[in-house]
Amino acid sequence: MPEQTFFITGANSGLGFAIARAALDAGHRVIGAVRSETARASLLERLPDARVVLCDVTAFDRIPAIVAQAEEDHGPVDVLINNAGYGHEGILEESPLEEMRHQFDVNVFGAVAVAKAFLPRFRERRRGFIVNVTSMGGLITMPGIAYYCGSKFALQGISEVMRAEMAPFGVHVTALCPGSFRTDWAGRSMVRTERSIADYDALFDPIRAARHEKDGRQLGDPAKLAAAVLQLVASDAPPPQLLLGSDALRLVRERLSRLEREIADWEDLTRATDG
């Protein structure tokens, strides 16, 4: 793959950092978007060849100017890795709506705002690649992460529409759907709602305990994900979505099988509404 310029949100940690490092190692240019001066210093210390810009993805009105300045300073961007996001854990009844609003501001509205800043540039150049990092949680659900799954389902659907709208202009869009990887997603980066309703203890306490126990020992290797992303970006015919991780593969296949059975079981009633 020829040298390209990557714009990566959330580049200072987790999967964003792994992709940034892999892209630099492969000879690409990386513009890493981070939220704070502290994060900027940390990223430059570890990846001194990266170009770093301050970009809070929830500052929606400021994003177009940040993107314009980044391209003016560093040249046209070829690949957007829309990675910034975080996890929220909490029983739906217990979790304040304000926590849902912030989850969607970052994971959905922030990702869309960054993508929209690049869409006219990619369209006019008739090339570009947008990788929206969703999750296996954008295709399946689990108790206790309703706000997170909701945000990723939303970004999954938006990504498919974005792909269809941009295809005539030679712009690729893929939703990246990782399973469990060894990042801080389930650790310090996760926002957890305080428990308050004992009726949910039997359902949720084992789930929360298992997530704590597995943190740092997940199957997924971020470096291998980053290598897969570079292979994806080099493809001339990338898929609408790409699952990464054997756990994601297993759980999504199980969900599709259940969905097929549910559709078949209720097909007569489904058809009864015609006419």
mmCIF file of C-alpha atoms in Angstrom:
data_model
loop_
_atom_site.group_PDB
_atom_site.id
_atom_site.type_symbol
_atom_site.label_atom_id
_atom_site.label_comp_id
_atom_site.label_asym_id
_atom_site.label_seq_id
_atom_site.Cartn_x
_atom_site.Cartn_y
_atom_site.Cartn_z
ATOM 1 C CA MET A 1 0.000 0.000 0.000
ATOM 2 C CA PRO A 2 1.408 3.454 -0.890
ATOM 3 C CA GLU A 3 2.051 5.958 1.849
ATOM 4 C CA GLN A 4 -1.170 7.437 3.166
ATOM 5 C CA THR A 5 -2.245 9.935 5.805
ATOM 6 C CA PHE A 6 -4.406 8.617 8.643
ATOM 7 C CA PHE A 7 -6.558 10.803 10.906
ATOM 8 C CA ILE A 8 -7.243 8.783 14.065
ATOM 9 C CA THR A 9 -9.530 9.942 16.852
ATOM 10 C CA GLY A 10 -8.845 8.644 20.337
ATOM 11 C CA ALA A 11 -5.271 7.981 19.244
ATOM 12 C CA ASN A 12 -3.672 8.141 22.666
ATOM 13 C CA SER A 13 -4.923 4.819 24.028
ATOM 14 C CA GLY A 14 -6.436 1.444 23.255
ATOM 15 C CA LEU A 15 -7.183 0.472 19.694
ATOM 16 C CA GLY A 16 -6.564 4.008 18.423
ATOM 17 C CA PHE A 17 -3.026 3.968 19.737
ATOM 18 C CA ALA A 18 -2.392 0.473 18.350
ATOM 19 C CA ILE A 19 -3.575 1.544 14.883
ATOM 20 C CA ALA A 20 -1.520 4.744 15.030
ATOM 21 C CA ARG A 21 1.629 2.850 15.932
ATOM 22 C CA ALA A 22 1.078 0.213 13.239
ATOM 23 C CA ALA A 23 0.414 2.854 10.581
ATOM 24 C CA LEU A 24 3.593 4.747 11.478
ATOM 25 C CA ASP A 25 5.615 1.527 11.509
ATOM 26 C CA ALA A 26 4.280 0.773 8.017
ATOM 27 C CA GLY A 27 5.514 4.146 6.733
ATOM 28 C CA HIS A 28 2.255 6.077 6.799
ATOM 29 C CA ARG A 29 1.641 9.542 8.226
ATOM 30 C CA VAL A 30 -0.574 9.765 11.298
ATOM 31 C CA ILE A 31 -2.550 12.696 12.616
ATOM 32 C CA GLY A 32 -3.618 11.675 16.098
ATOM 33 C CA ALA A 33 -6.618 13.486 17.568
ATOM 34 C CA VAL A 34 -6.688 13.698 21.355
ATOM 35 C CA ARG A 35 -8.788 15.571 23.914
ATOM 36 C CA SER A 36 -6.195 17.273 26.129
ATOM 37 C CA GLU A 37 -2.691 18.649 26.327
ATOM 38 C CA THR A 38 -1.822 15.842 28.721
ATOM 39 C CA ALA A 39 -2.913 13.280 26.133
ATOM 40 C CA ARG A 40 -0.998 15.158 23.441
ATOM 41 C CA ALA A 41 2.224 15.014 25.460
ATOM 42 C CA SER A 42 1.700 11.346 26.261
ATOM 43 C CA LEU A 43 1.121 10.407 22.624
ATOM 44 C CA LEU A 44 4.117 12.372 21.364
ATOM 45 C CA GLU A 45 6.328 10.789 23.997
ATOM 46 C CA ARG A 46 5.403 7.320 22.772
ATOM 47 C CA LEU A 47 4.989 8.132 19.060
ATOM 48 C CA PRO A 48 7.227 11.121 18.328
ATOM 49 C CA ASP A 49 6.616 10.852 14.567
ATOM 50 C CA ALA A 50 2.885 11.394 14.946
ATOM 51 C CA ARG A 51 1.270 14.735 14.246
ATOM 52 C CA VAL A 52 -1.105 15.498 17.100
ATOM 53 C CA VAL A 53 -4.174 17.765 17.141
ATOM 54 C CA LEU A 54 -6.523 18.653 19.971
ATOM 55 C CA CYS A 55 -10.037 17.512 19.126
ATOM 56 C CA ASP A 56 -12.821 16.886 21.613
ATOM 57 C CA VAL A 57 -15.325 15.017 19.468
ATOM 58 C CA THR A 58 -18.207 16.445 21.512
ATOM 59 C CA ALA A 59 -17.229 20.009 20.534
ATOM 60 C CA PHE A 60 -19.246 19.503 17.358
ATOM 61 C CA ASP A 61 -19.067 23.049 16.006
ATOM 62 C CA ARG A 62 -15.265 23.164 16.247
ATOM 63 C CA ILE A 63 -14.553 19.944 14.364
ATOM 64 C CA PRO A 64 -14.744 21.277 10.763
ATOM 65 C CA ALA A 65 -12.130 23.938 11.532
ATOM 66 C CA ILE A 66 -9.879 21.388 13.246
ATOM 67 C CA VAL A 67 -10.066 19.087 10.224
ATOM 68 C CA ALA A 68 -9.448 21.976 7.812
ATOM 69 C CA GLN A 69 -6.381 23.072 9.785
ATOM 70 C CA ALA A 70 -5.072 19.506 9.984
ATOM 71 C CA GLU A 71 -5.237 19.151 6.199
ATOM 72 C CA GLU A 72 -3.687 22.572 5.690
ATOM 73 C CA ASP A 73 -0.812 21.680 8.008
ATOM 74 C CA HIS A 74 -0.267 18.051 7.013
ATOM 75 C CA GLY A 75 -1.854 17.535 3.601
ATOM 76 C CA PRO A 76 -4.947 15.647 2.465
ATOM 77 C CA VAL A 77 -6.170 12.844 4.704
ATOM 78 C CA ASP A 78 -6.683 9.488 3.024
ATOM 79 C CA VAL A 79 -8.058 7.422 5.898
ATOM 80 C CA LEU A 80 -10.286 8.420 8.812
ATOM 81 C CA ILE A 81 -10.257 6.037 11.756
ATOM 82 C CA ASN A 82 -13.284 7.106 13.805
ATOM 83 C CA ASN A 83 -12.187 5.413 17.021
ATOM 84 C CA ALA A 84 -12.945 7.789 19.912
ATOM 85 C CA GLY A 85 -15.483 6.302 22.294
ATOM 86 C CA TYR A 86 -15.984 4.680 25.659
ATOM 87 C CA GLY A 87 -18.103 2.070 27.389
ATOM 88 C CA HIS A 88 -20.941 2.586 29.830
ATOM 89 C CA GLU A 89 -22.021 -0.196 32.168
ATOM 90 C CA GLY A 90 -25.258 -0.040 34.095
ATOM 91 C CA ILE A 91 -28.685 -1.576 34.469
ATOM 92 C CA LEU A 92 -31.098 0.420 32.305
ATOM 93 C CA GLU A 93 -33.544 1.223 35.101
ATOM 94 C CA GLU A 94 -30.719 2.423 37.333
ATOM 95 C CA SER A 95 -28.824 4.495 34.766
ATOM 96 C CA PRO A 96 -29.638 8.229 34.482
ATOM 97 C CA LEU A 97 -30.623 9.547 31.082
ATOM 98 C CA GLU A 98 -27.799 12.068 31.322
ATOM 99 C CA GLU A 99 -25.324 9.163 31.148
ATOM 100 C CA MET A 100 -27.044 7.926 28.012
ATOM 101 C CA ARG A 101 -26.900 11.394 26.482
ATOM 102 C CA HIS A 102 -23.154 11.631 27.044
ATOM 103 C CA GLN A 103 -22.627 8.097 25.722
ATOM 104 C CA PHE A 104 -24.376 9.048 22.494
ATOM 105 C CA ASP A 105 -22.634 12.427 22.301
ATOM 106 C CA VAL A 106 -19.249 10.688 22.174
ATOM 107 C CA ASN A 107 -19.964 7.381 20.452
ATOM 108 C CA VAL A 108 -22.540 8.555 17.899
ATOM 109 C CA PHE A 109 -22.741 12.320 17.460
ATOM 110 C CA GLY A 110 -18.984 12.765 17.875
ATOM 111 C CA ALA A 111 -18.198 10.072 15.319
ATOM 112 C CA VAL A 112 -20.751 11.468 12.871
ATOM 113 C CA ALA A 113 -19.487 15.031 13.351
ATOM 114 C CA VAL A 114 -15.921 13.971 12.517
ATOM 115 C CA ALA A 115 -17.087 11.937 9.519
ATOM 116 C CA LYS A 116 -19.177 14.857 8.231
ATOM 117 C CA ALA A 117 -16.123 17.104 8.358
ATOM 118 C CA PHE A 118 -14.349 14.707 5.982
ATOM 119 C CA LEU A 119 -17.238 13.705 3.696
ATOM 120 C CA PRO A 120 -17.101 16.757 1.386
ATOM 121 C CA ARG A 121 -13.319 16.524 1.175
ATOM 122 C CA PHE A 122 -13.366 12.833 0.292
ATOM 123 C CA ARG A 123 -16.276 13.330 -2.108
ATOM 124 C CA GLU A 124 -14.569 16.158 -3.958
ATOM 125 C CA ARG A 125 -11.297 14.198 -4.206
ATOM 126 C CA ARG A 126 -13.225 11.078 -5.280
ATOM 127 C CA ARG A 127 -11.297 8.920 -2.843
ATOM 128 C CA GLY A 128 -10.983 8.210 0.854
ATOM 129 C CA PHE A 129 -11.682 5.541 3.452
ATOM 130 C CA ILE A 130 -13.739 5.887 6.623
ATOM 131 C CA VAL A 131 -13.440 3.221 9.306
ATOM 132 C CA ASN A 132 -16.093 3.706 11.973
ATOM 133 C CA VAL A 133 -15.148 1.659 15.020
ATOM 134 C CA THR A 134 -18.366 0.164 16.351
ATOM 135 C CA SER A 135 -18.279 -3.125 18.286
ATOM 136 C CA MET A 136 -19.715 -6.598 18.348
ATOM 137 C CA GLY A 137 -22.058 -4.690 20.708
ATOM 138 C CA GLY A 138 -23.423 -2.971 17.622
ATOM 139 C CA LEU A 139 -24.717 -6.323 16.381
ATOM 140 C CA ILE A 140 -25.526 -8.170 19.618
ATOM 141 C CA THR A 141 -26.673 -7.099 23.082
ATOM 142 C CA MET A 142 -25.824 -8.013 26.657
ATOM 143 C CA PRO A 143 -27.539 -7.070 29.937
ATOM 144 C CA GLY A 144 -25.958 -4.091 31.625
ATOM 145 C CA ILE A 145 -24.631 -2.214 28.599
ATOM 146 C CA ALA A 146 -27.826 -0.884 27.018
ATOM 147 C CA TYR A 147 -26.490 2.627 26.463
ATOM 148 C CA TYR A 148 -23.264 1.328 24.924
ATOM 149 C CA CYS A 149 -24.994 -1.185 22.646
ATOM 150 C CA GLY A 150 -27.560 1.440 21.663
ATOM 151 C CA SER A 151 -24.814 3.839 20.639
ATOM 152 C CA LYS A 152 -22.977 1.207 18.643
ATOM 153 C CA PHE A 153 -26.159 -0.053 16.952
ATOM 154 C CA ALA A 154 -26.799 3.544 15.911
ATOM 155 C CA LEU A 155 -23.311 4.017 14.489
ATOM 156 C CA GLN A 156 -23.559 0.642 12.738
ATOM 157 C CA GLY A 157 -26.704 1.711 10.895
ATOM 158 C CA ILE A 158 -25.371 5.160 10.090
ATOM 159 C CA SER A 159 -22.201 3.575 8.698
ATOM 160 C CA GLU A 160 -24.188 1.414 6.281
ATOM 161 C CA VAL A 161 -26.086 4.440 4.970
ATOM 162 C CA MET A 162 -22.872 6.465 4.765
ATOM 163 C CA ARG A 163 -21.307 3.645 2.756
ATOM 164 C CA ALA A 164 -24.179 3.617 0.247
ATOM 165 C CA GLU A 165 -24.152 7.387 -0.141
ATOM 166 C CA MET A 166 -20.390 7.669 -0.604
ATOM 167 C CA ALA A 167 -19.864 4.652 -2.877
ATOM 168 C CA PRO A 168 -20.596 6.578 -6.099
ATOM 169 C CA PHE A 169 -17.678 8.884 -5.277
ATOM 170 C CA GLY A 170 -15.079 6.176 -4.746
ATOM 171 C CA VAL A 171 -15.135 6.552 -0.952
ATOM 172 C CA HIS A 172 -15.111 3.381 1.153
ATOM 173 C CA VAL A 173 -16.869 3.072 4.515
ATOM 174 C CA THR A 174 -16.502 0.066 6.807
ATOM 175 C CA ALA A 175 -17.824 -0.471 10.316
ATOM 176 C CA LEU A 176 -15.155 -2.214 12.380
ATOM 177 C CA CYS A 177 -16.777 -4.556 14.919
ATOM 178 C CA PRO A 178 -14.238 -5.778 17.491
ATOM 179 C CA GLY A 179 -14.925 -8.330 20.161
ATOM 180 C CA SER A 180 -13.104 -8.214 23.493
ATOM 181 C CA PHE A 181 -9.563 -6.839 23.241
ATOM 182 C CA ARG A 182 -6.904 -6.108 25.817
ATOM 183 C CA THR A 183 -7.564 -2.375 26.159
ATOM 184 C CA ASP A 184 -8.858 -0.155 28.960
ATOM 185 C CA TRP A 185 -12.450 -0.426 27.675
ATOM 186 C CA ALA A 186 -13.560 -2.608 30.585
ATOM 187 C CA GLY A 187 -11.176 -0.969 33.037
ATOM 188 C CA ARG A 188 -10.412 2.666 33.760
ATOM 189 C CA SER A 189 -12.142 3.917 30.597
ATOM 190 C CA MET A 190 -15.554 2.480 31.460
ATOM 191 C CA VAL A 191 -18.189 4.597 33.173
ATOM 192 C CA ARG A 192 -20.148 2.512 35.686
ATOM 193 C CA THR A 193 -23.499 3.482 37.152
ATOM 194 C CA GLU A 194 -23.855 2.865 40.877
ATOM 195 C CA ARG A 195 -26.065 -0.092 41.755
ATOM 196 C CA SER A 196 -29.287 0.745 43.575
ATOM 197 C CA ILE A 197 -31.965 -1.934 42.951
ATOM 198 C CA ALA A 198 -31.412 -5.305 44.625
ATOM 199 C CA ASP A 199 -33.817 -7.116 42.283
ATOM 200 C CA TYR A 200 -31.130 -6.994 39.583
ATOM 201 C CA ASP A 201 -28.328 -8.457 41.719
ATOM 202 C CA ALA A 202 -28.782 -12.059 40.571
ATOM 203 C CA LEU A 203 -28.740 -11.064 36.900
ATOM 204 C CA PHE A 204 -26.060 -8.425 36.854
ATOM 205 C CA ASP A 205 -23.587 -8.983 39.683
ATOM 206 C CA PRO A 206 -22.045 -12.078 38.011
ATOM 207 C CA ILE A 207 -21.731 -10.167 34.716
ATOM 208 C CA ARG A 208 -19.948 -7.241 36.360
ATOM 209 C CA ALA A 209 -17.668 -9.590 38.330
ATOM 210 C CA ALA A 210 -16.749 -11.572 35.212
ATOM 211 C CA ARG A 211 -15.953 -8.363 33.307
ATOM 212 C CA HIS A 212 -13.625 -7.227 36.093
ATOM 213 C CA GLU A 213 -11.964 -10.636 36.214
ATOM 214 C CA LYS A 214 -11.337 -10.785 32.456
ATOM 215 C CA ASP A 215 -10.047 -7.225 32.189
ATOM 216 C CA GLY A 216 -6.520 -7.374 30.786
ATOM 217 C CA ARG A 217 -6.889 -11.034 29.808
ATOM 218 C CA GLN A 218 -9.245 -10.717 26.858
ATOM 219 C CA LEU A 219 -8.611 -12.835 23.780
ATOM 220 C CA GLY A 220 -8.001 -9.941 21.417
ATOM 221 C CA ASP A 221 -4.520 -8.540 20.748
ATOM 222 C CA PRO A 222 -4.685 -4.820 19.818
ATOM 223 C CA ALA A 223 -1.514 -5.114 17.703
ATOM 224 C CA LYS A 224 -3.130 -7.845 15.607
ATOM 225 C CA LEU A 225 -6.270 -5.742 15.225
ATOM 226 C CA ALA A 226 -4.124 -2.856 13.998
ATOM 227 C CA ALA A 227 -2.480 -5.120 11.424
ATOM 228 C CA ALA A 228 -5.930 -6.237 10.278
ATOM 229 C CA VAL A 229 -7.026 -2.610 9.901
ATOM 230 C CA LEU A 230 -4.054 -1.880 7.639
ATOM 231 C CA GLN A 231 -4.994 -4.910 5.541
ATOM 232 C CA LEU A 232 -8.601 -3.685 5.405
ATOM 233 C CA VAL A 233 -7.582 -0.198 4.299
ATOM 234 C CA ALA A 234 -5.426 -1.675 1.535
ATOM 235 C CA SER A 235 -8.395 -3.589 0.103
ATOM 236 C CA ASP A 236 -10.042 -2.445 -3.124
ATOM 237 C CA ALA A 237 -13.322 -4.102 -2.089
ATOM 238 C CA PRO A 238 -13.704 -3.720 1.678
ATOM 239 C CA PRO A 239 -16.790 -5.150 3.432
ATOM 240 C CA PRO A 240 -19.610 -3.094 4.956
ATOM 241 C CA GLN A 241 -18.582 -4.437 8.346
ATOM 242 C CA LEU A 242 -15.642 -6.450 9.584
ATOM 243 C CA LEU A 243 -15.804 -8.584 12.711
ATOM 244 C CA LEU A 244 -12.527 -8.913 14.580
ATOM 245 C CA GLY A 245 -12.030 -11.584 17.212
ATOM 246 C CA SER A 246 -13.277 -15.143 17.506
ATOM 247 C CA ASP A 247 -15.664 -14.136 20.300
ATOM 248 C CA ALA A 248 -17.317 -11.569 18.038
ATOM 249 C CA LEU A 249 -17.583 -14.180 15.286
ATOM 250 C CA ARG A 250 -19.219 -16.732 17.591
ATOM 251 C CA LEU A 251 -21.641 -14.348 19.299
ATOM 252 C CA VAL A 252 -22.779 -12.630 16.102
ATOM 253 C CA ARG A 253 -23.318 -15.963 14.362
ATOM 254 C CA GLU A 254 -25.399 -17.147 17.334
ATOM 255 C CA ARG A 255 -27.478 -13.967 17.178
ATOM 256 C CA LEU A 256 -28.069 -14.390 13.440
ATOM 257 C CA SER A 257 -29.176 -17.994 13.978
ATOM 258 C CA ARG A 258 -31.648 -16.908 16.693
ATOM 259 C CA LEU A 259 -32.933 -14.150 14.419
ATOM 260 C CA GLU A 260 -33.522 -16.600 11.581
ATOM 261 C CA ARG A 261 -35.495 -18.867 13.945
ATOM 262 C CA GLU A 262 -37.545 -15.952 15.295
ATOM 263 C CA ILE A 263 -38.413 -14.794 11.776
ATOM 264 C CA ALA A 264 -39.471 -18.309 10.761
ATOM 265 C CA ASP A 265 -41.517 -18.870 13.932
ATOM 266 C CA TRP A 266 -43.520 -15.688 13.417
ATOM 267 C CA GLU A 267 -43.606 -15.649 9.614
ATOM 268 C CA ASP A 268 -47.348 -16.365 9.350
ATOM 269 C CA LEU A 269 -48.235 -13.403 11.563
ATOM 270 C CA THR A 270 -45.726 -11.233 9.749
ATOM 271 C CA ARG A 271 -47.386 -11.981 6.395
ATOM 272 C CA ALA A 272 -50.899 -11.581 7.840
ATOM 273 C CA THR A 273 -50.587 -7.799 7.864
ATOM 274 C CA ASP A 274 -50.372 -7.446 4.069
ATOM 275 C CA GLY A 275 -53.333 -6.192 1.999
#
